[in-house]
Short mmCIF file of N, CA and C in Angstrom, two decimals:
data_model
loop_
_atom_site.label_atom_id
_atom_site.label_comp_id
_atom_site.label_asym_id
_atom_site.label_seq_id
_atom_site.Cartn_x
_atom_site.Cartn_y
_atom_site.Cartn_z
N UNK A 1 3.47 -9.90 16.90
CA UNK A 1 2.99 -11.26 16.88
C UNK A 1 2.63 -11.62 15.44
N UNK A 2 3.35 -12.41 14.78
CA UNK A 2 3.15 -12.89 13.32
C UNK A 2 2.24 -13.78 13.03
N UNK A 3 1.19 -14.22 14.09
CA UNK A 3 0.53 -15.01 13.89
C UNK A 3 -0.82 -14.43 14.21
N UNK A 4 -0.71 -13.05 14.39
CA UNK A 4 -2.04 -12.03 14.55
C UNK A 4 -2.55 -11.55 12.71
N UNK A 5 -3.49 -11.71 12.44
CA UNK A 5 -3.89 -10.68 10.74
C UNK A 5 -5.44 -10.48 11.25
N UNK A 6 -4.92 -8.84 11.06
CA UNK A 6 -6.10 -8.16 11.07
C UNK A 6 -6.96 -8.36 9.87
N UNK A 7 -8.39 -8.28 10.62
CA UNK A 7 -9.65 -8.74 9.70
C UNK A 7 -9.68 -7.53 8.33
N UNK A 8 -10.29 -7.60 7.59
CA UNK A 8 -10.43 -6.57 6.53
C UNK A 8 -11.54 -5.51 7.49
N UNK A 9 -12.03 -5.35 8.32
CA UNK A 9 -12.81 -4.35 9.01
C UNK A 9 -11.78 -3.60 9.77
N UNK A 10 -10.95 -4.21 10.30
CA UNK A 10 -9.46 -3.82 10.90
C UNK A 10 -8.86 -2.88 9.99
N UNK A 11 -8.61 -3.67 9.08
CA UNK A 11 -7.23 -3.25 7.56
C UNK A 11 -7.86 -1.71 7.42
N UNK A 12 -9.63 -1.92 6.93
CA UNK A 12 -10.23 -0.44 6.69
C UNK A 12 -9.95 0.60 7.30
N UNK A 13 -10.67 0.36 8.59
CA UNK A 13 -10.11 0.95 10.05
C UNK A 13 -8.60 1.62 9.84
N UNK A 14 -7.81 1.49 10.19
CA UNK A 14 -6.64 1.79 9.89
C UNK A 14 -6.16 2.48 8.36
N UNK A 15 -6.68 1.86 7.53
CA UNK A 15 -6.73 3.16 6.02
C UNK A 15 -7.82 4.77 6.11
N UNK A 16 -8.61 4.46 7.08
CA UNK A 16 -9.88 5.52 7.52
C UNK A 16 -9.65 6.24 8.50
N UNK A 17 -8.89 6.10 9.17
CA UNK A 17 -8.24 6.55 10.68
C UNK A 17 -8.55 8.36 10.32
N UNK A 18 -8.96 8.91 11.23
CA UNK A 18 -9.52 10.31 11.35
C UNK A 18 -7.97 11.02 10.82
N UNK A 19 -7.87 12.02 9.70
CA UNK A 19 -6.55 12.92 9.71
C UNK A 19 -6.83 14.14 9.80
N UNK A 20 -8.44 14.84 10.02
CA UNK A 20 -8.51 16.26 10.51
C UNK A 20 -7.70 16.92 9.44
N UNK A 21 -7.56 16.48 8.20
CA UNK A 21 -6.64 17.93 7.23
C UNK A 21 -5.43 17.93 7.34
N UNK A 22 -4.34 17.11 8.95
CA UNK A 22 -3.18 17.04 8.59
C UNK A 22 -2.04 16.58 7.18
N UNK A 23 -1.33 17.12 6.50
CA UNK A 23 -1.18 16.58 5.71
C UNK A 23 -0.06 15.04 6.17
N UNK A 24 0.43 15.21 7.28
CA UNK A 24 1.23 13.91 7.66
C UNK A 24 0.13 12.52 7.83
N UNK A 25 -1.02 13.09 8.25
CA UNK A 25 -2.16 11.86 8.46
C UNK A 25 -2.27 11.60 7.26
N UNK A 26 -2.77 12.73 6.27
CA UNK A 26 -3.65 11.97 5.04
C UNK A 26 -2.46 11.26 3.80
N UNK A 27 -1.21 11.42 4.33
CA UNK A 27 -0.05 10.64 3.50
C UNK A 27 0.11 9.76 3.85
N UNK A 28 0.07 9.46 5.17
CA UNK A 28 -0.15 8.14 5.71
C UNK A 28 -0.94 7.18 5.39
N UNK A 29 -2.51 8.16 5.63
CA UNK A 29 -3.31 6.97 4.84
C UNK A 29 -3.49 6.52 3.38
N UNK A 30 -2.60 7.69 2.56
CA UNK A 30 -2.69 6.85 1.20
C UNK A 30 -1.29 5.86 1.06
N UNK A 31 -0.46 5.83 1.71
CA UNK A 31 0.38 5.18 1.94
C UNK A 31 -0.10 3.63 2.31
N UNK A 32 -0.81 3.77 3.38
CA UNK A 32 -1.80 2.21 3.97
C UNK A 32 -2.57 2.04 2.86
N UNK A 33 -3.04 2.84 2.34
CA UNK A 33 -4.17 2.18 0.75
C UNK A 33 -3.84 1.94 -0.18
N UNK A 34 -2.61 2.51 -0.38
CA UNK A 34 -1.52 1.54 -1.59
C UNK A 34 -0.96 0.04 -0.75
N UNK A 35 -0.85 -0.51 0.29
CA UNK A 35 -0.37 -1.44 1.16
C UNK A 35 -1.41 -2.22 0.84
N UNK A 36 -2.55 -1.96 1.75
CA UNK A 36 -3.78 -3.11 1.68
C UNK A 36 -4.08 -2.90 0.69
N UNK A 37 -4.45 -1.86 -0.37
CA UNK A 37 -5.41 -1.73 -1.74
C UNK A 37 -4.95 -2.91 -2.56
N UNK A 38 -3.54 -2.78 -3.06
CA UNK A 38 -2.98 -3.43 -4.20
C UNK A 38 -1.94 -4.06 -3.76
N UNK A 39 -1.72 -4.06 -2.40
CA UNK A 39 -0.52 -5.19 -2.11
C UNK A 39 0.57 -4.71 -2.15
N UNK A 40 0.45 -3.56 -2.64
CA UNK A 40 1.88 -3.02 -2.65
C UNK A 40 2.99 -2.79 -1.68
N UNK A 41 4.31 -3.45 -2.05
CA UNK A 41 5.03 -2.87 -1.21
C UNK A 41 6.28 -1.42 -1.03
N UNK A 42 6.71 -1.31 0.36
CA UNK A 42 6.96 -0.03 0.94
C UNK A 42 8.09 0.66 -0.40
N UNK A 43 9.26 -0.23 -1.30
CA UNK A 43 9.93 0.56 -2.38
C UNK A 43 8.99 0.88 -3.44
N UNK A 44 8.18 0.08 -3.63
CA UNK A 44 7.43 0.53 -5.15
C UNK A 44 6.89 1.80 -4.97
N UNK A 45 6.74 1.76 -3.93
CA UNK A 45 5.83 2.93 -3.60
C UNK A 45 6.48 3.80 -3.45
N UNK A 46 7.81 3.81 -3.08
CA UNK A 46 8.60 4.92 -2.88
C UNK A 46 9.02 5.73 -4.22
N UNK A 47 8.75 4.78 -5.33
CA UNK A 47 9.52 5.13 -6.51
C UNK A 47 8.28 5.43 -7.73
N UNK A 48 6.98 5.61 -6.45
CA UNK A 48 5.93 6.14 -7.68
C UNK A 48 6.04 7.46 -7.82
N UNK A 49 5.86 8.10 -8.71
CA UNK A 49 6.21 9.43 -9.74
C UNK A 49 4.64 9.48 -9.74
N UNK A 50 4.19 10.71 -10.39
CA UNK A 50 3.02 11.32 -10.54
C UNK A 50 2.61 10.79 -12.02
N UNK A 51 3.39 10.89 -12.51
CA UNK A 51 3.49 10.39 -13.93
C UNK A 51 2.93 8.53 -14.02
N UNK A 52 2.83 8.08 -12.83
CA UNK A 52 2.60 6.32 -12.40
C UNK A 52 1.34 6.08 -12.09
N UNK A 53 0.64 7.40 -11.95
CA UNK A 53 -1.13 7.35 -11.67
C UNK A 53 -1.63 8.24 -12.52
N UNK A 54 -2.52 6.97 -13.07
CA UNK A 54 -3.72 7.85 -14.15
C UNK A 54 -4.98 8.32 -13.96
N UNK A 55 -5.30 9.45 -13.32
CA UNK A 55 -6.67 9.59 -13.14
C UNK A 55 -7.46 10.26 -13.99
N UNK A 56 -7.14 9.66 -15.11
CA UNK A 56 -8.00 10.39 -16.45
C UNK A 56 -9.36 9.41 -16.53
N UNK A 57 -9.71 8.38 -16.46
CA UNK A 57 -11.02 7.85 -16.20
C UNK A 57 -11.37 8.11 -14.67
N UNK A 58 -12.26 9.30 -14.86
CA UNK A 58 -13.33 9.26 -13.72
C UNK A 58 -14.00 8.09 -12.67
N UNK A 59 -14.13 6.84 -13.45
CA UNK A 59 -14.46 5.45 -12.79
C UNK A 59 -13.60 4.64 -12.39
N UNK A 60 -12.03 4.87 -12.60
CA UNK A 60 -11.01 4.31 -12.20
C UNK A 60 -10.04 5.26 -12.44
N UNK A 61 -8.95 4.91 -11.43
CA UNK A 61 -7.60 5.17 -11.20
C UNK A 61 -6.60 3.94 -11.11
N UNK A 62 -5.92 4.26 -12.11
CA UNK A 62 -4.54 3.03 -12.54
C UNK A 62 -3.29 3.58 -11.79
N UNK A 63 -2.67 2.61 -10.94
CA UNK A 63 -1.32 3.06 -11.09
C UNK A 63 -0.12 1.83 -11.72
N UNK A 64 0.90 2.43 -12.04
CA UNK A 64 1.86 1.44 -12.27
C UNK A 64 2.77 1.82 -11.25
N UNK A 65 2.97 0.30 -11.16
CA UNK A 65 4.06 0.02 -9.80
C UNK A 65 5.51 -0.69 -10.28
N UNK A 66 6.52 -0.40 -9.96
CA UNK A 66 7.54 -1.03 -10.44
C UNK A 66 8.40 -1.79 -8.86
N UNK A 67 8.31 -3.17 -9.40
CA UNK A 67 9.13 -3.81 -8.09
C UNK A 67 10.65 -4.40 -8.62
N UNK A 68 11.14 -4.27 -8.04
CA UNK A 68 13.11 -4.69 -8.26
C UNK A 68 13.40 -5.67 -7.16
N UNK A 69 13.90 -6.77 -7.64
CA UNK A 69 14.48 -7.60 -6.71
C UNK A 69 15.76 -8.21 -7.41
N UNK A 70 16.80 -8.99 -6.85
CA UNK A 70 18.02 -9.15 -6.82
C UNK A 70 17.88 -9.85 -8.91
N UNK A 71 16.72 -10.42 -9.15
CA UNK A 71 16.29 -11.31 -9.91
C UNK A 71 15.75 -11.04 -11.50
N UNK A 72 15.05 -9.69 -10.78
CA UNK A 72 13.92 -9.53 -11.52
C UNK A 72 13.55 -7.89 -11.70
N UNK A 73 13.19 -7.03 -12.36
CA UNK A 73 12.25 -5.69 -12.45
C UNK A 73 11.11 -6.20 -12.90
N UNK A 74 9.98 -5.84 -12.37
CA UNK A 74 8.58 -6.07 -13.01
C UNK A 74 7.77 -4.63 -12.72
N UNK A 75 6.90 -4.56 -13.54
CA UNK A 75 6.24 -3.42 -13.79
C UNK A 75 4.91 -4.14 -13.78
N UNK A 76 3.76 -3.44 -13.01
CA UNK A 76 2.63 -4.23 -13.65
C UNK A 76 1.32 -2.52 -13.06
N UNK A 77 0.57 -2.89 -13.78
CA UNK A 77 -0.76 -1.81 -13.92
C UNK A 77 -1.29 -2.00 -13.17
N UNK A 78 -2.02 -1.91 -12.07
CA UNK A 78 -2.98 -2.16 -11.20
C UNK A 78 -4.21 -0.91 -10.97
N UNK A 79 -5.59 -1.57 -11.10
CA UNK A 79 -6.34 -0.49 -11.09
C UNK A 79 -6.91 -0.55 -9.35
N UNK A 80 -6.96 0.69 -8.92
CA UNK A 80 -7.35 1.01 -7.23
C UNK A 80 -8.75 0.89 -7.46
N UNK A 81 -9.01 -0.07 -6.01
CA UNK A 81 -10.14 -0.36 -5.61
C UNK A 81 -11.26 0.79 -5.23
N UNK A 82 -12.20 0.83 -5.41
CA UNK A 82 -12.74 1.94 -5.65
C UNK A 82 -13.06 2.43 -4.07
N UNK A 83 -12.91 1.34 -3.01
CA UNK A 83 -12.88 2.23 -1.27
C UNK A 83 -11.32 2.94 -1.43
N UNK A 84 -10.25 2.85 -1.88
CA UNK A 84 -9.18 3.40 -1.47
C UNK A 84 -9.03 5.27 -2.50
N UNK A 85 -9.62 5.09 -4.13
CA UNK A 85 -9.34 5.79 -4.47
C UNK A 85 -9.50 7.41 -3.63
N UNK A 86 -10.58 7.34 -2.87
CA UNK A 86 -10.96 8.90 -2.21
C UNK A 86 -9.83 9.02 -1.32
N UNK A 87 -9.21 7.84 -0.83
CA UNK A 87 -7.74 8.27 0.19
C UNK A 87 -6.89 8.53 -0.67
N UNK A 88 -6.46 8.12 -1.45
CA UNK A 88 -5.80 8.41 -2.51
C UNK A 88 -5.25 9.95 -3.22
N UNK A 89 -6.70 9.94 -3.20
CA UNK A 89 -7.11 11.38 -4.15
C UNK A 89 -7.07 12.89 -2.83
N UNK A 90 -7.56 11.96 -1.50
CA UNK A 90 -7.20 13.35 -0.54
C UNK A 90 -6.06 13.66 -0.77
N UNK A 91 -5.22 12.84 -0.91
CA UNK A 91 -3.75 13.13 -0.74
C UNK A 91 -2.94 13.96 -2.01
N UNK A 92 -3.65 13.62 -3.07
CA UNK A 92 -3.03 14.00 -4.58
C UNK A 92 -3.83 15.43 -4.50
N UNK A 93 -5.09 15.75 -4.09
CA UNK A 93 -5.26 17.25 -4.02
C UNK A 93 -4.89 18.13 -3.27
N UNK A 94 -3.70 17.69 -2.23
CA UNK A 94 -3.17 18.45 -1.22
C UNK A 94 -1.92 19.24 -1.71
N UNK A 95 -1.60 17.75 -2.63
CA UNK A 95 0.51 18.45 -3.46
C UNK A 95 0.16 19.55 -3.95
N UNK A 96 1.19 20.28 -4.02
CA UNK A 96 1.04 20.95 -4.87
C UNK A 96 1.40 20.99 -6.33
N UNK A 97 1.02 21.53 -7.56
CA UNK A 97 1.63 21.01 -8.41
C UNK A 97 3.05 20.50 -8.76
N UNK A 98 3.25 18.85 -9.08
CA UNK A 98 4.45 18.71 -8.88
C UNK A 98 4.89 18.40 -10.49
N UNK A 99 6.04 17.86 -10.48
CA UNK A 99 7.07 17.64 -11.80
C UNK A 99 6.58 16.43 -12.18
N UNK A 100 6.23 15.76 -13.12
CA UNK A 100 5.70 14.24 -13.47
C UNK A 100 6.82 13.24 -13.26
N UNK A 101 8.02 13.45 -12.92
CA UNK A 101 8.91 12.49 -12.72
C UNK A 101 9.53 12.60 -11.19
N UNK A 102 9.04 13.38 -10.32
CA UNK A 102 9.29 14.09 -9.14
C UNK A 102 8.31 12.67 -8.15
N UNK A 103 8.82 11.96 -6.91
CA UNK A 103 8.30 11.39 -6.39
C UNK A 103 7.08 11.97 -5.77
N UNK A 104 6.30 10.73 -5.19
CA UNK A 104 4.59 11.46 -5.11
C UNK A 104 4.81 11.46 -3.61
N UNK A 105 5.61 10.62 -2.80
CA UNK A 105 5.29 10.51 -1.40
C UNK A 105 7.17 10.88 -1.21
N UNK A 106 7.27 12.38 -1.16
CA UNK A 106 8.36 13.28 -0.82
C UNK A 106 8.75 13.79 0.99
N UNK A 107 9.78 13.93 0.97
CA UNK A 107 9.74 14.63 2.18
C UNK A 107 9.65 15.72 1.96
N UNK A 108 10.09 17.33 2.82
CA UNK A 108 9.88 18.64 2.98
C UNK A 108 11.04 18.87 1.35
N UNK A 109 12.36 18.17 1.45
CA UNK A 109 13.24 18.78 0.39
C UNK A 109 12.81 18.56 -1.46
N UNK A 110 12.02 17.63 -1.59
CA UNK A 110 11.51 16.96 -2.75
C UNK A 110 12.21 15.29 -2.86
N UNK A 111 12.85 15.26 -1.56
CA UNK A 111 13.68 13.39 -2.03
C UNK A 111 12.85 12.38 -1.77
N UNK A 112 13.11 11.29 -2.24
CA UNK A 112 11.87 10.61 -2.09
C UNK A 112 11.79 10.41 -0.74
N UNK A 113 10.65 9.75 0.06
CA UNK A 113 10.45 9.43 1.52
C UNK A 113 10.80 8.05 1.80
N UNK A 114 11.11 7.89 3.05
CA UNK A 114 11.40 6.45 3.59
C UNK A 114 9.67 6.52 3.81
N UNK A 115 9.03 5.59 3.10
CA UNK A 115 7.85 5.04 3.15
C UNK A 115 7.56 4.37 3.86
N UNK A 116 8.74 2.92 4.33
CA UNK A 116 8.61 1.86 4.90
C UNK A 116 8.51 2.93 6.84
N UNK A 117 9.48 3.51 6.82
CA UNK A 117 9.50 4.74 8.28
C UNK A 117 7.99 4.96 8.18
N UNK A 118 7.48 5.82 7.56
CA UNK A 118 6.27 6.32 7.24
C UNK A 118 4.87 5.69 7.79
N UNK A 119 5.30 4.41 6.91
CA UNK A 119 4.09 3.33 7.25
C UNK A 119 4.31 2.98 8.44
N UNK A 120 5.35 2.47 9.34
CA UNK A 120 5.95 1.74 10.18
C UNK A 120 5.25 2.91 11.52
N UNK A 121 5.28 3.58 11.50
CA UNK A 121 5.30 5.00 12.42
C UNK A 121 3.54 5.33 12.29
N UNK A 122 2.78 5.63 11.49
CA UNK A 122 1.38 5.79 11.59
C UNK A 122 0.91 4.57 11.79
N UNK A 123 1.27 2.82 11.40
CA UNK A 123 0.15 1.64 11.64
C UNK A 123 0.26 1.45 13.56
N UNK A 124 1.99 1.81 13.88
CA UNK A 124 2.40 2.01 15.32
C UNK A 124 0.93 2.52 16.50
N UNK A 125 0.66 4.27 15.68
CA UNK A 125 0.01 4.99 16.31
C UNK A 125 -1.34 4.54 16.49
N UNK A 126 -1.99 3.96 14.92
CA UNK A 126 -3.09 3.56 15.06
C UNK A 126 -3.49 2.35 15.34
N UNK A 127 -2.64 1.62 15.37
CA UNK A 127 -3.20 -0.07 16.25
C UNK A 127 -3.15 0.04 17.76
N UNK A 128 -2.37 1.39 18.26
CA UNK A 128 -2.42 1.80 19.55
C UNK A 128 -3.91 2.23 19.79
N UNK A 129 -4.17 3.39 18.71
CA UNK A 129 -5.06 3.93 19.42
C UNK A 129 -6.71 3.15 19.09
N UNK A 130 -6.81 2.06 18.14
CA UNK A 130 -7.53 1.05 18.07
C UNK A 130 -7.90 0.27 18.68
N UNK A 131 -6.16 -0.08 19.91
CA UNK A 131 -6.77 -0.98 20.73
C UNK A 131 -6.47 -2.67 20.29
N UNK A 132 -5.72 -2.50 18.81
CA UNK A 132 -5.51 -3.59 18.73
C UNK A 132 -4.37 -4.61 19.55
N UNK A 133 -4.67 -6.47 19.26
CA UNK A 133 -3.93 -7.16 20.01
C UNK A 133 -2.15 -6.86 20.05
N UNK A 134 -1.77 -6.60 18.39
CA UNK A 134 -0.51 -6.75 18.12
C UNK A 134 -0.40 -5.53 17.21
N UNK A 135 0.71 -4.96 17.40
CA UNK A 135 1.13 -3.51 16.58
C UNK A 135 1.30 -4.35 14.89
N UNK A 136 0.66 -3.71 14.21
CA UNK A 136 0.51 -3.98 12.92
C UNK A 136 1.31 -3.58 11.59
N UNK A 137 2.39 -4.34 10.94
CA UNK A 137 3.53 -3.74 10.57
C UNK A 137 2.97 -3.79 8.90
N UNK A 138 3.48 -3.05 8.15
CA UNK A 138 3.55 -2.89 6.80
C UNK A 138 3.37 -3.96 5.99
N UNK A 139 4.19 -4.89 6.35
CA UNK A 139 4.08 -6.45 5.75
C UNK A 139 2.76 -7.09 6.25
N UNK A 140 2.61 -7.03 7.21
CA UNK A 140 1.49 -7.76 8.01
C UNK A 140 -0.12 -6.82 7.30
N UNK A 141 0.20 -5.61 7.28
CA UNK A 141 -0.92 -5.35 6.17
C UNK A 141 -0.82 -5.73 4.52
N UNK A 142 0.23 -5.54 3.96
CA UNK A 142 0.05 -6.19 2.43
C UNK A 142 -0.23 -7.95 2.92
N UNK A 143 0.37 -9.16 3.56
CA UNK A 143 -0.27 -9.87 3.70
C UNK A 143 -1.05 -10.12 3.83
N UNK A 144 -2.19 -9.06 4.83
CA UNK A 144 -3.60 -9.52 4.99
C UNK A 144 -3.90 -9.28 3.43
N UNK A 145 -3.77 -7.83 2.70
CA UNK A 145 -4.30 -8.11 1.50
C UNK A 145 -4.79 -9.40 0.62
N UNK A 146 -3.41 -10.05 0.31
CA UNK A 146 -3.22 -11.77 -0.22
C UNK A 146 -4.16 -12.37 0.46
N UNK A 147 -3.95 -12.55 1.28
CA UNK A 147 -5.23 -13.47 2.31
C UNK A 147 -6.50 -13.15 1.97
N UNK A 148 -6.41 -11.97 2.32
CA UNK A 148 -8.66 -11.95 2.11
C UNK A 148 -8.58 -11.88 1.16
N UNK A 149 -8.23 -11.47 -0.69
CA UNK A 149 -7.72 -11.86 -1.58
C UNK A 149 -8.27 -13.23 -2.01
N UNK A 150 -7.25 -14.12 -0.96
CA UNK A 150 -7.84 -15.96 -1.66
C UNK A 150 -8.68 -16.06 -0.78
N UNK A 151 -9.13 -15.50 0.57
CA UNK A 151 -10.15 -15.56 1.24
C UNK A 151 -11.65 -15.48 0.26
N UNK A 152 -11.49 -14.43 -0.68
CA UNK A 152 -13.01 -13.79 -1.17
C UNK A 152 -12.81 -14.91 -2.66
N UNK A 153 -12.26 -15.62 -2.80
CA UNK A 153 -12.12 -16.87 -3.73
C UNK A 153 -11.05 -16.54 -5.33
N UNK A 154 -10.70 -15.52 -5.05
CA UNK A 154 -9.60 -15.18 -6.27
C UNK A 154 -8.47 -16.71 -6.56
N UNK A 155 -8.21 -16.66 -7.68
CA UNK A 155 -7.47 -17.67 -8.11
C UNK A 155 -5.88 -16.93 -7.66
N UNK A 156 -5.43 -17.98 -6.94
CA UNK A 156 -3.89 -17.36 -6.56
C UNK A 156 -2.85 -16.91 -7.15
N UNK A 157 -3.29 -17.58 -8.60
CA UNK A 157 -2.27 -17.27 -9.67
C UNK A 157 -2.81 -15.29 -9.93
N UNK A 158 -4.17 -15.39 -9.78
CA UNK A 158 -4.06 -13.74 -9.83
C UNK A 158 -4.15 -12.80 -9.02
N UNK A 159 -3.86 -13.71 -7.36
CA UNK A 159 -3.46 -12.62 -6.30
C UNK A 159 -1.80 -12.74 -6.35
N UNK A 160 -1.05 -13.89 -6.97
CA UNK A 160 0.19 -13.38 -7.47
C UNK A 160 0.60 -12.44 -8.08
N UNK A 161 -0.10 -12.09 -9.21
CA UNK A 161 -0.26 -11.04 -10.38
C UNK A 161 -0.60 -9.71 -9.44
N UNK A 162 -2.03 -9.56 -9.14
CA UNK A 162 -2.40 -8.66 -8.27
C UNK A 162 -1.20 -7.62 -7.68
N UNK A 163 -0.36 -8.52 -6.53
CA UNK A 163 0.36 -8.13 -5.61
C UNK A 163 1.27 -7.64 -6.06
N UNK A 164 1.86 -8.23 -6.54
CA UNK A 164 3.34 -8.12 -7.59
C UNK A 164 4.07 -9.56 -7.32
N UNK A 165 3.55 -10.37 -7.16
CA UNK A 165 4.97 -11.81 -6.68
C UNK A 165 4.98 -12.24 -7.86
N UNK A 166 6.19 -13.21 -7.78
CA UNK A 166 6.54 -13.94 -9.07
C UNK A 166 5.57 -15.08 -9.39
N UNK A 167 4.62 -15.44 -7.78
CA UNK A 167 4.00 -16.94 -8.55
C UNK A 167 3.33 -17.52 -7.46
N UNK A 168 2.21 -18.32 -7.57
CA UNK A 168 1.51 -18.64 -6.55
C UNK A 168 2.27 -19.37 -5.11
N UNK A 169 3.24 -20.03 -5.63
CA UNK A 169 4.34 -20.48 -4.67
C UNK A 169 4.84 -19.35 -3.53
N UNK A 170 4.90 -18.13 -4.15
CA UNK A 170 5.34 -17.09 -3.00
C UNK A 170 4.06 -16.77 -2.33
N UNK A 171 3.19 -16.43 -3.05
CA UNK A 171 1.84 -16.08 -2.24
C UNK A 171 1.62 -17.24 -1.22
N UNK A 172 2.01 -18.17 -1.42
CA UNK A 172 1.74 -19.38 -0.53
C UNK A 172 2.02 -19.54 0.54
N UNK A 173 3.82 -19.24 0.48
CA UNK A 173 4.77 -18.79 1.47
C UNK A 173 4.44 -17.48 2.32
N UNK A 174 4.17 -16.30 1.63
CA UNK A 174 3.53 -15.02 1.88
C UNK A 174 2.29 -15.18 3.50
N UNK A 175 1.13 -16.24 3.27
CA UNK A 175 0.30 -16.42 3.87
C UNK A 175 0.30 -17.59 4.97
N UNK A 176 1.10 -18.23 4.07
CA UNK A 176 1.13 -19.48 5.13
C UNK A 176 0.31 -20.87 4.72
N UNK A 177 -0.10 -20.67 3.30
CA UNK A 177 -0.62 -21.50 2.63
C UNK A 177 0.12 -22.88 2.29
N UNK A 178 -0.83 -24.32 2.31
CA UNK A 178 -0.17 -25.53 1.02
C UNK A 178 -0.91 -25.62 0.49
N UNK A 179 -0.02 -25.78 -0.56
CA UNK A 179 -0.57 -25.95 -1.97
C UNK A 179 -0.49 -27.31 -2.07
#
């Protein structure tokens, strides 16, 4: 249902979801905290390298994200919100040491992962077991991002930036906004 967006108590919910130490849970959930955290979507993420997150300041963690469209490559820095970094970081102390140009969210062989599968397959399990109205898809979480975003009064031009879009016009489209 495209006309369902989960609340940001929801969005949390679902980045927090219990993983007991599995490592398929806790990839999942840094997978959902790159989604809602920074908007990111399911290729950028596929094509982050270890070498794309900086956790050399203790008070923040940067990643760079690179998005490709028919149009455009953009690269932009984004620093993680400080509820997502500990999902984040479960997940980065689990790898084992990897290659700095070696993808971060791998399958068993080292190739990169279908992320969008990934995400698509754990938001499935946990809007089930939440109880929520409508199964909650990948897009439908980076959208809520944008939303509560201009919800909490951000200027759109920098939940454009934020996200990765080209311009408040898509964020517009994105949410369902007029401008």
């Amino acid at each position: 249902d495209s006309s369902y967006w989960p609340d940001p108590g929801v969005c949390i919910a679902l980045l927090e979801f219990p993983t007991e130490g599995k490592f398929e849970k806790v990839r999942a959930s840094a997978i959902l905290a790159l989604i809602y955290g920074v908007g990111a979507d399911c290729r950028s993420i596929e094509r982050l390298s270890r070498k794309n997150i900086d956790t050399s300041d203790l008070e923040s963690t940067v990643v760079t994200l690179t998005t490709r469209s028919a149009f455009r490559i953009a690269t932009r820095r984004v620093p993680l919100p400080k509820y997502i970094v500990p999902i984040v970081g479960a997940y980065l102390d689990l790898l084992q040491p990897i290659v700095e140009d070696s993808p971060v969210f791998a399958d068993e062989f080292g190739r990169a992962l279908s992320v969008r599968s990934a995400a698509w397959y754990a938001l499935s399990a946990r809007s089930r077991a939440l109880g929520l109205p409508a199964k909650v898809t990948p897009y439908m979480l980076r959208r809520a991002c944008a939303q509560h975003l201009v919800n909490a009064g951000m200027p759109i031009e920098a939940v454009a930036q934020f996200v990765g879009l080209s311009g408040p016009a898509e964020v517009a489209r994105m949410i369902n906004l007029r401008l």
